[in-house]
Amino acid sequence: MHSTLFRLSQAGAAVAALAASAAVQAAAFTAPTQAILALSSDISSALSGATFSALGGATYNSSTNTLSEAFTSVTLSSAAATDFVGLTDAASGFLLTSDKGQKLSITNISYAQASKALSGVLAVDGSVKYTGQILTSATATVSESFNATLGTGYLSTGSLYLTAGAANAMLTAFGLSTFYSGFLQSVNFGTFAADVTGPAKTPAVPEPSTYALMGLGLVGIAAAARRRADRR
């Protein structure tokens, strides 16, 4: 009898461990609260005749020149902060309107900590001119303990600068020579921060295969107990 109970407890523990392992693997990371792009005084001074505004679900604070937007999804291949990739809504971003009425928009923004770069879609007057990395930084810091399981941390970049591809696309779109590309790339655009402080991960729901394995384990336990009883 004791032997049967011991085997049953072992089998039950194995099934429970299997289910717990599957649940951990299926766990999802909760998206962080917001992405924050703070424009520098350099860019606002250089574009003193232009106005900035938000698009889609983003918000823009004109007094602080800060654009805020919620991430819609997050990708993490491990618990390390360097693996963080945040995506915003495809229709959200910011709009720059020149004093002549031309409109330059950057939407579908994503941030990758590994490359310290913001990518997106750059369009002029509604026509897409460039897609890819738009702003990059030489430095990035993690000023708060980053924990992929709990969904906590604060990632921020140093000064952001336009990539060559984005700078050339903007100059060409506005009918200017790419000769000025180097100058445009030297202008400090601002800084970016990803606030990943939020609720804990969402509870994992066992996959159908997990339920099947658990069912098979229980059937095996019942069969072993029945055979033991028949021998008595």
PDB file of C-alpha atoms in Angstrom:
ATOM      1  CA  MET A   1       0.000   0.000   0.000  1.00  0.00           C
ATOM      2  CA  HIS A   2       2.771   2.388   0.954  1.00  0.00           C
ATOM      3  CA  SER A   3       4.589   1.502  -2.263  1.00  0.00           C
ATOM      4  CA  THR A   4       1.495   2.343  -4.313  1.00  0.00           C
ATOM      5  CA  LEU A   5       1.044   5.681  -2.550  1.00  0.00           C
ATOM      6  CA  PHE A   6       4.717   6.483  -3.112  1.00  0.00           C
ATOM      7  CA  ARG A   7       4.417   5.752  -6.839  1.00  0.00           C
ATOM      8  CA  LEU A   8       1.248   7.788  -7.076  1.00  0.00           C
ATOM      9  CA  SER A   9       2.912  10.750  -5.376  1.00  0.00           C
ATOM     10  CA  GLN A  10       5.915  10.464  -7.718  1.00  0.00           C
ATOM     11  CA  ALA A  11       3.720  10.377 -10.799  1.00  0.00           C
ATOM     12  CA  GLY A  12       1.635  13.283  -9.525  1.00  0.00           C
ATOM     13  CA  ALA A  13       4.749  15.338  -8.871  1.00  0.00           C
ATOM     14  CA  ALA A  14       6.053  14.619 -12.380  1.00  0.00           C
ATOM     15  CA  VAL A  15       2.781  15.727 -13.980  1.00  0.00           C
ATOM     16  CA  ALA A  16       2.715  18.879 -11.841  1.00  0.00           C
ATOM     17  CA  ALA A  17       6.327  19.719 -12.762  1.00  0.00           C
ATOM     18  CA  LEU A  18       5.565  19.213 -16.437  1.00  0.00           C
ATOM     19  CA  ALA A  19       2.554  21.504 -16.257  1.00  0.00           C
ATOM     20  CA  ALA A  20       4.523  24.166 -14.361  1.00  0.00           C
ATOM     21  CA  SER A  21       7.332  24.035 -16.925  1.00  0.00           C
ATOM     22  CA  ALA A  22       4.912  24.480 -19.811  1.00  0.00           C
ATOM     23  CA  ALA A  23       3.227  27.385 -18.026  1.00  0.00           C
ATOM     24  CA  VAL A  24       6.531  29.213 -17.568  1.00  0.00           C
ATOM     25  CA  GLN A  25       7.404  28.798 -21.237  1.00  0.00           C
ATOM     26  CA  ALA A  26       4.001  30.111 -22.290  1.00  0.00           C
ATOM     27  CA  ALA A  27       4.121  33.168 -20.001  1.00  0.00           C
ATOM     28  CA  ALA A  28       3.774  36.532 -21.727  1.00  0.00           C
ATOM     29  CA  PHE A  29       5.482  39.821 -20.899  1.00  0.00           C
ATOM     30  CA  THR A  30       3.139  42.704 -20.105  1.00  0.00           C
ATOM     31  CA  ALA A  31       3.699  45.708 -22.378  1.00  0.00           C
ATOM     32  CA  PRO A  32       5.291  48.748 -20.685  1.00  0.00           C
ATOM     33  CA  THR A  33       3.379  51.895 -19.978  1.00  0.00           C
ATOM     34  CA  GLN A  34       4.852  54.286 -22.508  1.00  0.00           C
ATOM     35  CA  ALA A  35       7.518  55.396 -24.946  1.00  0.00           C
ATOM     36  CA  ILE A  36       8.761  58.960 -24.420  1.00  0.00           C
ATOM     37  CA  LEU A  37      10.532  61.046 -27.073  1.00  0.00           C
ATOM     38  CA  ALA A  38      11.848  64.367 -25.736  1.00  0.00           C
ATOM     39  CA  LEU A  39      12.869  66.771 -28.507  1.00  0.00           C
ATOM     40  CA  SER A  40      16.009  68.817 -27.861  1.00  0.00           C
ATOM     41  CA  SER A  41      16.244  72.603 -27.804  1.00  0.00           C
ATOM     42  CA  ASP A  42      18.586  72.265 -30.801  1.00  0.00           C
ATOM     43  CA  ILE A  43      15.899  70.771 -33.023  1.00  0.00           C
ATOM     44  CA  SER A  44      13.158  73.090 -31.794  1.00  0.00           C
ATOM     45  CA  SER A  45      15.408  76.122 -32.404  1.00  0.00           C
ATOM     46  CA  ALA A  46      16.443  74.888 -35.855  1.00  0.00           C
ATOM     47  CA  LEU A  47      12.767  74.419 -36.738  1.00  0.00           C
ATOM     48  CA  SER A  48      11.461  77.523 -34.991  1.00  0.00           C
ATOM     49  CA  GLY A  49       9.051  78.243 -37.850  1.00  0.00           C
ATOM     50  CA  ALA A  50       7.575  74.735 -37.746  1.00  0.00           C
ATOM     51  CA  THR A  51       5.097  73.133 -35.379  1.00  0.00           C
ATOM     52  CA  PHE A  52       5.021  69.662 -33.877  1.00  0.00           C
ATOM     53  CA  SER A  53       1.857  67.702 -33.129  1.00  0.00           C
ATOM     54  CA  ALA A  54       0.858  64.132 -32.239  1.00  0.00           C
ATOM     55  CA  LEU A  55      -0.704  61.522 -34.507  1.00  0.00           C
ATOM     56  CA  GLY A  56      -3.030  58.663 -33.602  1.00  0.00           C
ATOM     57  CA  GLY A  57      -2.893  57.608 -29.970  1.00  0.00           C
ATOM     58  CA  ALA A  58       0.225  59.632 -29.168  1.00  0.00           C
ATOM     59  CA  THR A  59       0.167  62.836 -27.122  1.00  0.00           C
ATOM     60  CA  TYR A  60       2.415  65.888 -27.466  1.00  0.00           C
ATOM     61  CA  ASN A  61       3.270  68.393 -24.722  1.00  0.00           C
ATOM     62  CA  SER A  62       4.278  71.627 -26.447  1.00  0.00           C
ATOM     63  CA  SER A  63       5.644  73.191 -23.246  1.00  0.00           C
ATOM     64  CA  THR A  64       8.185  70.394 -22.759  1.00  0.00           C
ATOM     65  CA  ASN A  65       8.479  69.275 -26.403  1.00  0.00           C
ATOM     66  CA  THR A  66       7.730  65.725 -25.304  1.00  0.00           C
ATOM     67  CA  LEU A  67       5.911  63.061 -27.293  1.00  0.00           C
ATOM     68  CA  SER A  68       4.422  60.152 -25.327  1.00  0.00           C
ATOM     69  CA  GLU A  69       2.888  56.995 -26.694  1.00  0.00           C
ATOM     70  CA  ALA A  70       1.942  53.587 -25.340  1.00  0.00           C
ATOM     71  CA  PHE A  71       3.673  50.485 -26.623  1.00  0.00           C
ATOM     72  CA  THR A  72       1.279  47.995 -28.178  1.00  0.00           C
ATOM     73  CA  SER A  73       3.645  45.035 -27.956  1.00  0.00           C
ATOM     74  CA  VAL A  74       7.013  44.008 -26.572  1.00  0.00           C
ATOM     75  CA  THR A  75       9.452  41.332 -27.688  1.00  0.00           C
ATOM     76  CA  LEU A  76      11.998  39.791 -25.330  1.00  0.00           C
ATOM     77  CA  SER A  77      14.140  36.824 -26.285  1.00  0.00           C
ATOM     78  CA  SER A  78      15.581  36.684 -22.761  1.00  0.00           C
ATOM     79  CA  ALA A  79      15.431  38.547 -19.459  1.00  0.00           C
ATOM     80  CA  ALA A  80      18.251  40.915 -20.506  1.00  0.00           C
ATOM     81  CA  ALA A  81      17.422  44.559 -21.145  1.00  0.00           C
ATOM     82  CA  THR A  82      19.477  44.472 -24.346  1.00  0.00           C
ATOM     83  CA  ASP A  83      16.861  42.178 -25.901  1.00  0.00           C
ATOM     84  CA  PHE A  84      14.058  44.687 -25.442  1.00  0.00           C
ATOM     85  CA  VAL A  85      12.103  45.663 -28.568  1.00  0.00           C
ATOM     86  CA  GLY A  86       9.002  47.854 -28.187  1.00  0.00           C
ATOM     87  CA  LEU A  87       6.438  48.565 -30.900  1.00  0.00           C
ATOM     88  CA  THR A  88       3.924  51.395 -31.011  1.00  0.00           C
ATOM     89  CA  ASP A  89       0.662  51.638 -32.946  1.00  0.00           C
ATOM     90  CA  ALA A  90       1.244  51.816 -36.707  1.00  0.00           C
ATOM     91  CA  ALA A  91      -0.860  54.970 -37.134  1.00  0.00           C
ATOM     92  CA  SER A  92       0.639  56.839 -34.159  1.00  0.00           C
ATOM     93  CA  GLY A  93       3.660  59.120 -34.031  1.00  0.00           C
ATOM     94  CA  PHE A  94       4.378  62.794 -34.552  1.00  0.00           C
ATOM     95  CA  LEU A  95       3.857  65.339 -37.283  1.00  0.00           C
ATOM     96  CA  LEU A  96       6.100  68.258 -38.211  1.00  0.00           C
ATOM     97  CA  THR A  97       4.385  71.013 -40.188  1.00  0.00           C
ATOM     98  CA  SER A  98       6.691  73.564 -41.812  1.00  0.00           C
ATOM     99  CA  ASP A  99       5.940  77.269 -42.027  1.00  0.00           C
ATOM    100  CA  LYS A 100       5.095  76.653 -45.707  1.00  0.00           C
ATOM    101  CA  GLY A 101       2.521  74.001 -44.839  1.00  0.00           C
ATOM    102  CA  GLN A 102       4.534  70.907 -45.799  1.00  0.00           C
ATOM    103  CA  LYS A 103       3.921  67.972 -43.484  1.00  0.00           C
ATOM    104  CA  LEU A 104       6.535  65.451 -42.381  1.00  0.00           C
ATOM    105  CA  SER A 105       5.344  62.540 -40.281  1.00  0.00           C
ATOM    106  CA  ILE A 106       7.117  59.705 -38.468  1.00  0.00           C
ATOM    107  CA  THR A 107       4.816  56.830 -37.548  1.00  0.00           C
ATOM    108  CA  ASN A 108       4.914  53.098 -36.748  1.00  0.00           C
ATOM    109  CA  ILE A 109       7.755  53.762 -34.310  1.00  0.00           C
ATOM    110  CA  SER A 110       9.703  50.909 -32.736  1.00  0.00           C
ATOM    111  CA  TYR A 111      12.652  50.945 -30.358  1.00  0.00           C
ATOM    112  CA  ALA A 112      15.390  48.295 -30.085  1.00  0.00           C
ATOM    113  CA  GLN A 113      17.689  48.511 -27.075  1.00  0.00           C
ATOM    114  CA  ALA A 114      20.390  46.369 -28.702  1.00  0.00           C
ATOM    115  CA  SER A 115      20.918  48.864 -31.540  1.00  0.00           C
ATOM    116  CA  LYS A 116      19.794  51.916 -29.517  1.00  0.00           C
ATOM    117  CA  ALA A 117      17.689  52.920 -32.509  1.00  0.00           C
ATOM    118  CA  LEU A 118      14.211  54.165 -33.306  1.00  0.00           C
ATOM    119  CA  SER A 119      12.780  52.859 -36.550  1.00  0.00           C
ATOM    120  CA  GLY A 120       9.644  53.980 -38.312  1.00  0.00           C
ATOM    121  CA  VAL A 121       7.979  55.224 -41.469  1.00  0.00           C
ATOM    122  CA  LEU A 122       8.886  58.710 -42.664  1.00  0.00           C
ATOM    123  CA  ALA A 123       6.382  60.378 -44.981  1.00  0.00           C
ATOM    124  CA  VAL A 124       6.146  63.827 -46.539  1.00  0.00           C
ATOM    125  CA  ASP A 125       2.684  65.182 -47.366  1.00  0.00           C
ATOM    126  CA  GLY A 126       1.279  61.667 -47.012  1.00  0.00           C
ATOM    127  CA  SER A 127       3.804  60.021 -49.345  1.00  0.00           C
ATOM    128  CA  VAL A 128       6.195  57.473 -47.787  1.00  0.00           C
ATOM    129  CA  LYS A 129       9.817  58.464 -48.385  1.00  0.00           C
ATOM    130  CA  TYR A 130      11.747  56.172 -46.053  1.00  0.00           C
ATOM    131  CA  THR A 131      11.254  53.103 -43.878  1.00  0.00           C
ATOM    132  CA  GLY A 132      13.866  51.841 -41.427  1.00  0.00           C
ATOM    133  CA  GLN A 133      16.134  53.244 -38.717  1.00  0.00           C
ATOM    134  CA  ILE A 134      15.467  56.966 -38.360  1.00  0.00           C
ATOM    135  CA  LEU A 135      17.150  57.978 -35.099  1.00  0.00           C
ATOM    136  CA  THR A 136      20.092  56.357 -33.316  1.00  0.00           C
ATOM    137  CA  SER A 137      22.114  57.003 -30.185  1.00  0.00           C
ATOM    138  CA  ALA A 138      25.666  56.099 -29.230  1.00  0.00           C
ATOM    139  CA  THR A 139      24.668  55.397 -25.624  1.00  0.00           C
ATOM    140  CA  ALA A 140      21.831  53.906 -23.612  1.00  0.00           C
ATOM    141  CA  THR A 141      21.340  53.281 -19.911  1.00  0.00           C
ATOM    142  CA  VAL A 142      19.168  51.183 -17.628  1.00  0.00           C
ATOM    143  CA  SER A 143      18.449  53.386 -14.630  1.00  0.00           C
ATOM    144  CA  GLU A 144      16.056  50.995 -12.922  1.00  0.00           C
ATOM    145  CA  SER A 145      16.366  47.285 -12.261  1.00  0.00           C
ATOM    146  CA  PHE A 146      15.169  45.525 -15.401  1.00  0.00           C
ATOM    147  CA  ASN A 147      13.158  42.372 -14.840  1.00  0.00           C
ATOM    148  CA  ALA A 148      11.432  40.739 -17.786  1.00  0.00           C
ATOM    149  CA  THR A 149       9.370  38.488 -15.540  1.00  0.00           C
ATOM    150  CA  LEU A 150       7.920  41.274 -13.417  1.00  0.00           C
ATOM    151  CA  GLY A 151       7.852  43.846 -16.193  1.00  0.00           C
ATOM    152  CA  THR A 152       9.940  46.532 -14.491  1.00  0.00           C
ATOM    153  CA  GLY A 153      12.691  48.860 -15.623  1.00  0.00           C
ATOM    154  CA  TYR A 154      13.479  52.171 -17.284  1.00  0.00           C
ATOM    155  CA  LEU A 155      15.566  52.325 -20.454  1.00  0.00           C
ATOM    156  CA  SER A 156      16.847  55.635 -21.842  1.00  0.00           C
ATOM    157  CA  THR A 157      19.126  56.758 -24.650  1.00  0.00           C
ATOM    158  CA  GLY A 158      21.695  59.498 -24.953  1.00  0.00           C
ATOM    159  CA  SER A 159      21.337  62.135 -27.666  1.00  0.00           C
ATOM    160  CA  LEU A 160      19.611  60.888 -30.803  1.00  0.00           C
ATOM    161  CA  TYR A 161      20.749  61.750 -34.311  1.00  0.00           C
ATOM    162  CA  LEU A 162      19.206  61.183 -37.724  1.00  0.00           C
ATOM    163  CA  THR A 163      20.594  58.263 -39.699  1.00  0.00           C
ATOM    164  CA  ALA A 164      22.108  58.940 -43.122  1.00  0.00           C
ATOM    165  CA  GLY A 165      19.179  57.210 -44.823  1.00  0.00           C
ATOM    166  CA  ALA A 166      16.564  59.291 -43.019  1.00  0.00           C
ATOM    167  CA  ALA A 167      18.495  62.551 -43.490  1.00  0.00           C
ATOM    168  CA  ASN A 168      18.938  61.977 -47.225  1.00  0.00           C
ATOM    169  CA  ALA A 169      15.292  61.020 -47.641  1.00  0.00           C
ATOM    170  CA  MET A 170      14.141  64.191 -45.860  1.00  0.00           C
ATOM    171  CA  LEU A 171      16.412  66.476 -47.929  1.00  0.00           C
ATOM    172  CA  THR A 172      15.347  64.863 -51.192  1.00  0.00           C
ATOM    173  CA  ALA A 173      11.676  65.045 -50.244  1.00  0.00           C
ATOM    174  CA  PHE A 174      11.946  68.777 -49.624  1.00  0.00           C
ATOM    175  CA  GLY A 175      13.898  69.386 -52.820  1.00  0.00           C
ATOM    176  CA  LEU A 176      17.222  70.072 -51.086  1.00  0.00           C
ATOM    177  CA  SER A 177      20.674  68.733 -51.920  1.00  0.00           C
ATOM    178  CA  THR A 178      21.997  65.758 -49.978  1.00  0.00           C
ATOM    179  CA  PHE A 179      25.157  67.850 -49.625  1.00  0.00           C
ATOM    180  CA  TYR A 180      23.600  69.041 -46.358  1.00  0.00           C
ATOM    181  CA  SER A 181      23.120  65.505 -45.060  1.00  0.00           C
ATOM    182  CA  GLY A 182      26.180  65.639 -42.789  1.00  0.00           C
ATOM    183  CA  PHE A 183      24.953  68.826 -41.135  1.00  0.00           C
ATOM    184  CA  LEU A 184      21.472  67.410 -40.650  1.00  0.00           C
ATOM    185  CA  GLN A 185      22.897  64.283 -39.039  1.00  0.00           C
ATOM    186  CA  SER A 186      24.910  66.400 -36.583  1.00  0.00           C
ATOM    187  CA  VAL A 187      21.845  68.045 -35.042  1.00  0.00           C
ATOM    188  CA  ASN A 188      20.870  66.627 -31.642  1.00  0.00           C
ATOM    189  CA  PHE A 189      17.290  65.449 -32.105  1.00  0.00           C
ATOM    190  CA  GLY A 190      16.591  64.650 -28.452  1.00  0.00           C
ATOM    191  CA  THR A 191      16.381  61.593 -26.224  1.00  0.00           C
ATOM    192  CA  PHE A 192      14.147  58.553 -25.941  1.00  0.00           C
ATOM    193  CA  ALA A 193      13.012  56.596 -22.896  1.00  0.00           C
ATOM    194  CA  ALA A 194      11.088  53.344 -22.568  1.00  0.00           C
ATOM    195  CA  ASP A 195       9.212  53.134 -19.270  1.00  0.00           C
ATOM    196  CA  VAL A 196       8.652  49.428 -18.717  1.00  0.00           C
ATOM    197  CA  THR A 197       7.407  49.733 -15.150  1.00  0.00           C
ATOM    198  CA  GLY A 198       4.061  48.026 -15.100  1.00  0.00           C
ATOM    199  CA  PRO A 199       2.033  45.104 -13.773  1.00  0.00           C
ATOM    200  CA  ALA A 200       3.432  41.612 -13.464  1.00  0.00           C
ATOM    201  CA  LYS A 201       3.268  39.186 -16.366  1.00  0.00           C
ATOM    202  CA  THR A 202      -0.101  37.856 -17.401  1.00  0.00           C
ATOM    203  CA  PRO A 203      -0.962  34.390 -16.036  1.00  0.00           C
ATOM    204  CA  ALA A 204      -0.070  31.663 -18.483  1.00  0.00           C
ATOM    205  CA  VAL A 205      -2.788  29.420 -19.876  1.00  0.00           C
ATOM    206  CA  PRO A 206      -1.574  25.821 -20.385  1.00  0.00           C
ATOM    207  CA  GLU A 207      -1.427  24.750 -24.007  1.00  0.00           C
ATOM    208  CA  PRO A 208      -3.826  21.978 -25.195  1.00  0.00           C
ATOM    209  CA  SER A 209      -0.790  19.664 -25.409  1.00  0.00           C
ATOM    210  CA  THR A 210      -0.139  20.271 -21.716  1.00  0.00           C
ATOM    211  CA  TYR A 211      -3.690  19.236 -20.838  1.00  0.00           C
ATOM    212  CA  ALA A 212      -3.243  16.104 -22.972  1.00  0.00           C
ATOM    213  CA  LEU A 213      -0.023  15.140 -21.178  1.00  0.00           C
ATOM    214  CA  MET A 214      -1.631  15.749 -17.811  1.00  0.00           C
ATOM    215  CA  GLY A 215      -4.573  13.568 -18.869  1.00  0.00           C
ATOM    216  CA  LEU A 216      -2.289  10.755 -19.958  1.00  0.00           C
ATOM    217  CA  GLY A 217      -0.418  10.974 -16.664  1.00  0.00           C
ATOM    218  CA  LEU A 218      -3.631  10.712 -14.664  1.00  0.00           C
ATOM    219  CA  VAL A 219      -4.816   7.773 -16.760  1.00  0.00           C
ATOM    220  CA  GLY A 220      -1.505   6.013 -16.109  1.00  0.00           C
ATOM    221  CA  ILE A 221      -1.804   6.624 -12.372  1.00  0.00           C
ATOM    222  CA  ALA A 222      -5.355   5.229 -12.313  1.00  0.00           C
ATOM    223  CA  ALA A 223      -4.337   2.140 -14.308  1.00  0.00           C
ATOM    224  CA  ALA A 224      -1.399   1.420 -11.999  1.00  0.00           C
ATOM    225  CA  ALA A 225      -3.632   1.713  -8.945  1.00  0.00           C
ATOM    226  CA  ARG A 226      -6.233  -0.614 -10.486  1.00  0.00           C
ATOM    227  CA  ARG A 227      -3.645  -3.285 -11.324  1.00  0.00           C
ATOM    228  CA  ARG A 228      -2.311  -3.073  -7.783  1.00  0.00           C
ATOM    229  CA  ALA A 229      -5.809  -3.567  -6.385  1.00  0.00           C
ATOM    230  CA  ASP A 230      -6.513  -6.553  -8.696  1.00  0.00           C
ATOM    231  CA  ARG A 231      -3.414  -8.357  -7.461  1.00  0.00           C
ATOM    232  CA  ARG A 232      -4.764  -8.186  -3.926  1.00  0.00           C
TER     233      ARG A 232
END
